[in-house]
mmCIF file of C-alpha atoms in Angstrom:
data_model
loop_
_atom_site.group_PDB
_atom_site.id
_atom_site.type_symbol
_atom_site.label_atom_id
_atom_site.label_comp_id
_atom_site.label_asym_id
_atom_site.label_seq_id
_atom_site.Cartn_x
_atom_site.Cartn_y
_atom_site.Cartn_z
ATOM 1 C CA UNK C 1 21.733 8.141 -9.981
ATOM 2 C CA UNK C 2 22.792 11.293 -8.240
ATOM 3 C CA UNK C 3 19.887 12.786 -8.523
ATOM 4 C CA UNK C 4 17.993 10.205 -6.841
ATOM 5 C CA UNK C 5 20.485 10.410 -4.183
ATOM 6 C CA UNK C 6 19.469 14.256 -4.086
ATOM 7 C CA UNK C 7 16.104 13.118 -3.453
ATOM 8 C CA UNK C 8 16.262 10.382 -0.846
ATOM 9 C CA UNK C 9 18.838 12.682 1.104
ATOM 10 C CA UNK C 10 16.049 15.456 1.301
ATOM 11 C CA UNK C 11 13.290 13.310 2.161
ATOM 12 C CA UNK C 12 15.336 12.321 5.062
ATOM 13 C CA UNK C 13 16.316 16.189 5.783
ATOM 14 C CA UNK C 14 12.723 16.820 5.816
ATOM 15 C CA UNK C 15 12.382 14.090 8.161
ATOM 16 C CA UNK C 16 14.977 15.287 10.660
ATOM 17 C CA UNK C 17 14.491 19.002 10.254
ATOM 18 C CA UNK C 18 10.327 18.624 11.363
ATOM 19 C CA UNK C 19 11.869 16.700 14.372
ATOM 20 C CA UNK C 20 14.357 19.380 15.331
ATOM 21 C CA UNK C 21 11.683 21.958 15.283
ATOM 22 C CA UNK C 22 8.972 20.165 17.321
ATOM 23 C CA UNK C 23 11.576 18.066 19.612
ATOM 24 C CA UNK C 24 12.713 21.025 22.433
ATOM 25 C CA UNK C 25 14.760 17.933 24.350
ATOM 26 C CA UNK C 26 16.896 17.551 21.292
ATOM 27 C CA UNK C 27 18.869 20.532 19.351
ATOM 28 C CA UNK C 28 21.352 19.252 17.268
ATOM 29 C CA UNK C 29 20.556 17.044 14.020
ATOM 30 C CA UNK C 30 24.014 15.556 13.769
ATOM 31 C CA UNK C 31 24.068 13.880 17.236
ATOM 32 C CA UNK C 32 20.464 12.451 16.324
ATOM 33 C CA UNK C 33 21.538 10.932 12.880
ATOM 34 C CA UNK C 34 23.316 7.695 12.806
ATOM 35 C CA UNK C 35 27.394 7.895 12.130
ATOM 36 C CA UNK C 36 27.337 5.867 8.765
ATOM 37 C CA UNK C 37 24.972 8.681 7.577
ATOM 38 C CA UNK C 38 27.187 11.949 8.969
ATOM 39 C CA UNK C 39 28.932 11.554 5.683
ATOM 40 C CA UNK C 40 26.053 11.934 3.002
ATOM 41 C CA UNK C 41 24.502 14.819 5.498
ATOM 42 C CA UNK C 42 27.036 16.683 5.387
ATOM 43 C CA UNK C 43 27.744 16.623 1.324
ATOM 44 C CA UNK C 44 23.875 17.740 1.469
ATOM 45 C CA UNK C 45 22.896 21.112 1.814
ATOM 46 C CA UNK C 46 20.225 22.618 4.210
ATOM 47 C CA UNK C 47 16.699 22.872 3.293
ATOM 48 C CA UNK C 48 15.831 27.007 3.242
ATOM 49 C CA UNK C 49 11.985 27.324 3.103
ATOM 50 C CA UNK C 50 11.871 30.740 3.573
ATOM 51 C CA UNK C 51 14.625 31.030 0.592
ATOM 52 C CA UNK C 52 13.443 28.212 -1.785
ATOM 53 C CA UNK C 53 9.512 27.874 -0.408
ATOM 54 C CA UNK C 54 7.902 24.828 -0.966
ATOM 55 C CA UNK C 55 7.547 25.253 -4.768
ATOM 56 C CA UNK C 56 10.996 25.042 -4.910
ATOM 57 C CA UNK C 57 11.117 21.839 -3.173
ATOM 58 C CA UNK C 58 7.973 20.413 -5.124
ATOM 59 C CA UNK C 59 10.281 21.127 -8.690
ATOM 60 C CA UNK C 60 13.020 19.141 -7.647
ATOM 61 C CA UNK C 61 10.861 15.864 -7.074
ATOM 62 C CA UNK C 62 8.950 16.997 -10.131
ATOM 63 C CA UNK C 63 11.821 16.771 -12.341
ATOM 64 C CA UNK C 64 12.943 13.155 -11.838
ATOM 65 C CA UNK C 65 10.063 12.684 -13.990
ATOM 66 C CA UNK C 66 11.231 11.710 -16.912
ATOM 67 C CA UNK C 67 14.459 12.091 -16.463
ATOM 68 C CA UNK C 68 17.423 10.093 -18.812
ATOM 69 C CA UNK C 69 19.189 9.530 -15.238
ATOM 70 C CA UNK C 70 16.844 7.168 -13.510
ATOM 71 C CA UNK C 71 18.027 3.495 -12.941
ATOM 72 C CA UNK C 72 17.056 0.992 -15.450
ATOM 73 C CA UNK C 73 17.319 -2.775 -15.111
ATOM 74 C CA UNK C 74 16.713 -4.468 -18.572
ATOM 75 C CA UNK C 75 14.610 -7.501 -16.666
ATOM 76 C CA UNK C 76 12.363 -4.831 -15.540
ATOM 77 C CA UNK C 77 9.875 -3.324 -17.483
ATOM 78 C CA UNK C 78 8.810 0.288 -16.685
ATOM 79 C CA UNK C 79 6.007 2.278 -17.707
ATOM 80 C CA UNK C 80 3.107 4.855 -17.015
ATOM 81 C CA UNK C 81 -0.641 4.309 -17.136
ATOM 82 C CA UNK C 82 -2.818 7.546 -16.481
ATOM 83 C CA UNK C 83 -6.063 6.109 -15.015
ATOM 84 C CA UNK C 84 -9.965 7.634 -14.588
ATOM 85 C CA UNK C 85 -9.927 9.403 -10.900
ATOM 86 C CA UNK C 86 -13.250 9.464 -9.879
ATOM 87 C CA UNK C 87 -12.377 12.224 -6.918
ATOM 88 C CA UNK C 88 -10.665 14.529 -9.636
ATOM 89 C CA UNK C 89 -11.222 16.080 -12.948
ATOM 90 C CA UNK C 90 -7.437 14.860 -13.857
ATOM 91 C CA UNK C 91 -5.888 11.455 -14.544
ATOM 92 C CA UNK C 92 -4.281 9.857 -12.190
ATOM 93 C CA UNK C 93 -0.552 8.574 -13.026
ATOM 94 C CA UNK C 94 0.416 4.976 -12.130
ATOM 95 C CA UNK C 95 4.055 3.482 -12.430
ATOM 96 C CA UNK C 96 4.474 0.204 -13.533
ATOM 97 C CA UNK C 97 7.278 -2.362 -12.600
ATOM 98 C CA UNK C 98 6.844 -5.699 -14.449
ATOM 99 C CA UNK C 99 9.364 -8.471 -14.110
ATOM 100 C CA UNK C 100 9.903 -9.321 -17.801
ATOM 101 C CA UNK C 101 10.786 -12.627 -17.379
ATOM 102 C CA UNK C 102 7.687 -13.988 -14.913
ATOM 103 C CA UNK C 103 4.502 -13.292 -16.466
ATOM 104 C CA UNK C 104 1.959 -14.976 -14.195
ATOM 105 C CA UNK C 105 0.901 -15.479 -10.797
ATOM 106 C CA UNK C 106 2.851 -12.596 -9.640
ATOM 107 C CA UNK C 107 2.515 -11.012 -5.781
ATOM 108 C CA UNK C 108 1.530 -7.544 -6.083
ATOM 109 C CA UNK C 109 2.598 -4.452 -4.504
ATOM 110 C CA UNK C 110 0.844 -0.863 -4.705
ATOM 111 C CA UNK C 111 3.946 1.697 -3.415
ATOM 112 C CA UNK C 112 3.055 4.704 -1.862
ATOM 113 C CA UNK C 113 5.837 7.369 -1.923
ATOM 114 C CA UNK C 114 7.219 9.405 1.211
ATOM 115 C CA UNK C 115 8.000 13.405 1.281
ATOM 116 C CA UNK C 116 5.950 14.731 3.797
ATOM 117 C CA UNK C 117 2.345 14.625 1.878
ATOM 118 C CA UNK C 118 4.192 17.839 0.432
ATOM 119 C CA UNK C 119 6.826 16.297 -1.854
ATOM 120 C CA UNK C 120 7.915 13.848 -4.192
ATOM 121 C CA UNK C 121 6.939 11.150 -7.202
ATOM 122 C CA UNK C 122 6.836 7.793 -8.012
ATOM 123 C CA UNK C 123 10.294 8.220 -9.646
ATOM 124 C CA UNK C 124 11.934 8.878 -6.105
ATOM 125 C CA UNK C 125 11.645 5.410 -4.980
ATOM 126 C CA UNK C 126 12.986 3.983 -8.637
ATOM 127 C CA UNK C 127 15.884 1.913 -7.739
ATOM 128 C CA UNK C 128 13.594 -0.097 -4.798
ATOM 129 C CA UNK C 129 10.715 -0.427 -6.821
ATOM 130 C CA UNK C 130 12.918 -1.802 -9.838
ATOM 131 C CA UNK C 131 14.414 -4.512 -6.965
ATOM 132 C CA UNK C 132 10.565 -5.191 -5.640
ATOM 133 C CA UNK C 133 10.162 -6.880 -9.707
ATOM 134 C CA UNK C 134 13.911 -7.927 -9.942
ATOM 135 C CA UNK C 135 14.330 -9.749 -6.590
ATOM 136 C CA UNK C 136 11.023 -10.695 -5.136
ATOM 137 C CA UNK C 137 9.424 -11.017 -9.056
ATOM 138 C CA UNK C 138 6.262 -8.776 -7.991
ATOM 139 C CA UNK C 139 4.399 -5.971 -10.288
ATOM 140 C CA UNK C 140 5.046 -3.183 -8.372
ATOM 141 C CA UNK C 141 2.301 -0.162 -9.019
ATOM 142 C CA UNK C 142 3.462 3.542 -7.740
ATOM 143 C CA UNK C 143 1.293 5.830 -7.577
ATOM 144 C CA UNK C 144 1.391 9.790 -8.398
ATOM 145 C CA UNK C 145 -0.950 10.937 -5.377
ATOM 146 C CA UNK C 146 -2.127 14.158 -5.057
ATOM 147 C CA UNK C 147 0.350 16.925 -2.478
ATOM 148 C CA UNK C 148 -0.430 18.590 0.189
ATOM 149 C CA UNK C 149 -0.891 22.083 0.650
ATOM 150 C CA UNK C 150 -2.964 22.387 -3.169
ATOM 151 C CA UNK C 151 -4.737 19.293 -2.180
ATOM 152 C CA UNK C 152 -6.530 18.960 0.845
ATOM 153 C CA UNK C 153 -7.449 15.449 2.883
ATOM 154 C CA UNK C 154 -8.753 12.521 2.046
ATOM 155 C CA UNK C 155 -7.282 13.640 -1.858
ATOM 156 C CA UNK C 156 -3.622 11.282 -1.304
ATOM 157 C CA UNK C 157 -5.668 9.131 0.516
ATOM 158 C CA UNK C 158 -8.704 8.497 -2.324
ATOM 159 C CA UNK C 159 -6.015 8.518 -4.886
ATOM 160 C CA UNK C 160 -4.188 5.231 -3.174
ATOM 161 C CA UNK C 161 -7.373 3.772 -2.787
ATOM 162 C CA UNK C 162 -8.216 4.656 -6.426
ATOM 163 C CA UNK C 163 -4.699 2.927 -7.762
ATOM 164 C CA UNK C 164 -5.197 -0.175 -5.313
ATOM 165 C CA UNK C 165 -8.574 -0.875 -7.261
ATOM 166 C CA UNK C 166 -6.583 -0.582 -10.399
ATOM 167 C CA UNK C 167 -4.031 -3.341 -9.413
ATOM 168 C CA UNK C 168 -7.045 -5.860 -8.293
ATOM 169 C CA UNK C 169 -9.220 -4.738 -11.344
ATOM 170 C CA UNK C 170 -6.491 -5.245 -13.808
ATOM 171 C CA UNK C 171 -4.789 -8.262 -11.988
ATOM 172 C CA UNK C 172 -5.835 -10.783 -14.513
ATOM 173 C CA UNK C 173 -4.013 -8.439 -16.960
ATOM 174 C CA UNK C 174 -1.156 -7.464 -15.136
ATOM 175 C CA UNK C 175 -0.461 -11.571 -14.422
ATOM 176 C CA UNK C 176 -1.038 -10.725 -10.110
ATOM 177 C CA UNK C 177 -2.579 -13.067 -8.261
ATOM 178 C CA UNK C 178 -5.282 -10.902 -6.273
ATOM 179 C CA UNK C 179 -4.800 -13.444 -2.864
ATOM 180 C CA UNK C 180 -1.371 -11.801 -2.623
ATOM 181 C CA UNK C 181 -1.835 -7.988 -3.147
ATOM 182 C CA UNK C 182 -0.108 -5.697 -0.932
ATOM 183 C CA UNK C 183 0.449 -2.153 -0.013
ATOM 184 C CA UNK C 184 3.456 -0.576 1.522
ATOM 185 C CA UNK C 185 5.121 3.129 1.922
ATOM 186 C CA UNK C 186 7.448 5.016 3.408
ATOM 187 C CA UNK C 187 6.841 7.681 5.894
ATOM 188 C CA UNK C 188 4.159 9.815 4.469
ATOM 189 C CA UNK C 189 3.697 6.933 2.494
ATOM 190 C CA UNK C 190 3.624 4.400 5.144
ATOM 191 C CA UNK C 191 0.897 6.170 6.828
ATOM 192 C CA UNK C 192 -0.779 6.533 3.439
ATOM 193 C CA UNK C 193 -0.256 2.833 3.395
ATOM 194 C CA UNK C 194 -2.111 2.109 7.275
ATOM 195 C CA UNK C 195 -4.980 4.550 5.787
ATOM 196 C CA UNK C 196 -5.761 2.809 2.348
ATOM 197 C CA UNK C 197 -5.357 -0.633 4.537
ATOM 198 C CA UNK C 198 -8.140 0.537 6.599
ATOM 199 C CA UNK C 199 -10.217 1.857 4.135
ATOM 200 C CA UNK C 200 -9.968 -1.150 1.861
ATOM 201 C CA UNK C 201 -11.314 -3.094 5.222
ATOM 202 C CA UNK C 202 -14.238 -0.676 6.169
ATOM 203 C CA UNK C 203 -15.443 -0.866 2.315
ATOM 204 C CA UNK C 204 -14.989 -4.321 1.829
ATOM 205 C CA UNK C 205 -13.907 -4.226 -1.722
ATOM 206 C CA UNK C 206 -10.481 -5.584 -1.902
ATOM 207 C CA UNK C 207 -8.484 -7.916 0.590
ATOM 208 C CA UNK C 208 -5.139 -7.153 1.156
ATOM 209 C CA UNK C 209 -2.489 -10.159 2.185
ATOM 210 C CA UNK C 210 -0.652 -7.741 3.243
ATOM 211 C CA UNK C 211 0.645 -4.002 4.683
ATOM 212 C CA UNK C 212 4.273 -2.519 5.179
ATOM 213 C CA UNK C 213 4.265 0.694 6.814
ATOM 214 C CA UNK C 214 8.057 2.113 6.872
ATOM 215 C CA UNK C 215 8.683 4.472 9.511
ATOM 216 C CA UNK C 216 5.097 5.745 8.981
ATOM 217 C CA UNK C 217 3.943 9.405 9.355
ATOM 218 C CA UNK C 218 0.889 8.798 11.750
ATOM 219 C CA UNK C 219 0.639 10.640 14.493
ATOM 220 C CA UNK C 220 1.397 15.273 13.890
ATOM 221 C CA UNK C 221 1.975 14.923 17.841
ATOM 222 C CA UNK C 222 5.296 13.384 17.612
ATOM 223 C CA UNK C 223 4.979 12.439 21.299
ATOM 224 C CA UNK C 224 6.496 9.197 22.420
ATOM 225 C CA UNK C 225 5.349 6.936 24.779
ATOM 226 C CA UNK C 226 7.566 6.622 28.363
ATOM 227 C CA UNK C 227 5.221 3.917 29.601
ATOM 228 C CA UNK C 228 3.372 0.497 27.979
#
């Protein structure tokens, strides 16, 4: 569990430390962070590119896989499948959530992970995907997309696409009804999420019920709008 705290608290250091850099208006990242989160920023420590580079960053998401210290839930089943990519020569990882107790006629959801398009795994988001099947009683598929800067665009964005045809072509067997299919992400992942909703409707393949961007990475500008 404390690693996974490790990992959500730099995702949202990466978050606020890109703002601070691009934002001139604001300086400080304490007076921008809300006051029921000062506490967990400051146990955290700074993120040091130039001292850990972004290897160093990449390691730390990379080694919640696996790892005897992620959340379990015994009415939760959790497991990897490693599926053909057609736009690589590797496998492409898929975890599964699966309510153990509701078998069919499940909603489906295919999570897309945040970290910047330069960090993180499936395993980051555990505890949330583990309620998705709990609480809501949906198969939850995360998928392991290709990172940013090895990986160049449209790779994250073929590999989403890639694991949302593997939730409708395998709904049957994963007991999901394909009339209530989903996709949803946070930050990188939520505009991950937009993309792969917009792709699935310019190819026509597969129709979503539904999309849940979280505070989605869309625009590199970071300008706001004064004026609507």
């Amino acid at each position: 569990m404390k690693l996974c705290m490790k990992i959500i608290l730099c995702c949202y250091l990466i978050l606020m430390m890109s703002v601070s850099a691009l934002a001139k208006d604001i300086s400080d990242t304490e007076t921008r962070t809300d006051k029921e989160l000062l506490p967990a920023l400051k146990q955290s420590s700074e993120m040091d590119f130039a001292k850990t580079g972004v290897q160093g960053y990449k390691d730390l998401f990379n080694n919640l896989v696996g790892s005897k210290d992620l959340p379990k839930d015994e009415n939760v089943n959790v497991y990897d499948v490693y599926v053909e990519n057609p736009d690589s020569d590797k496998d492409l990882r898929l975890r599964i959530y699966k309510p153990v107790n509701k078998q069919d006629n499940l909603a489906g959801i295919l999570w897309i992970h945040g970290g910047g398009y330069l960090f993180g795994v499936p395993e980051q988001d555990e505890m949330q995907s583990i309620r998705f099947a709990k609480e809501v009683g949906a198969v939850v598929v995360a998928v392991d997309y290709r990172l940013a800067p090895e990986n160049k665009y449209p790779a994250s964005l073929n590999d989403c696409y890639t694991a949302l045809g593997y939730l409708f072509k395998n709904a049957d067997k994963l007991g999901v009804d394909k009339d209530r299919i989903a996709v949803a992400g946070a930050s990188a992942g939520g505009g991950l999420c937009a993309a792969t909703a917009l792709m699935a409707r310019d190819k026509g393949e597969y129709k979503l019920a539904f999309q849940m961007p979280l505070y989605p990475m869309i625009d590199f500008r970071r300008q706001q709008v004064k004026k609507i």
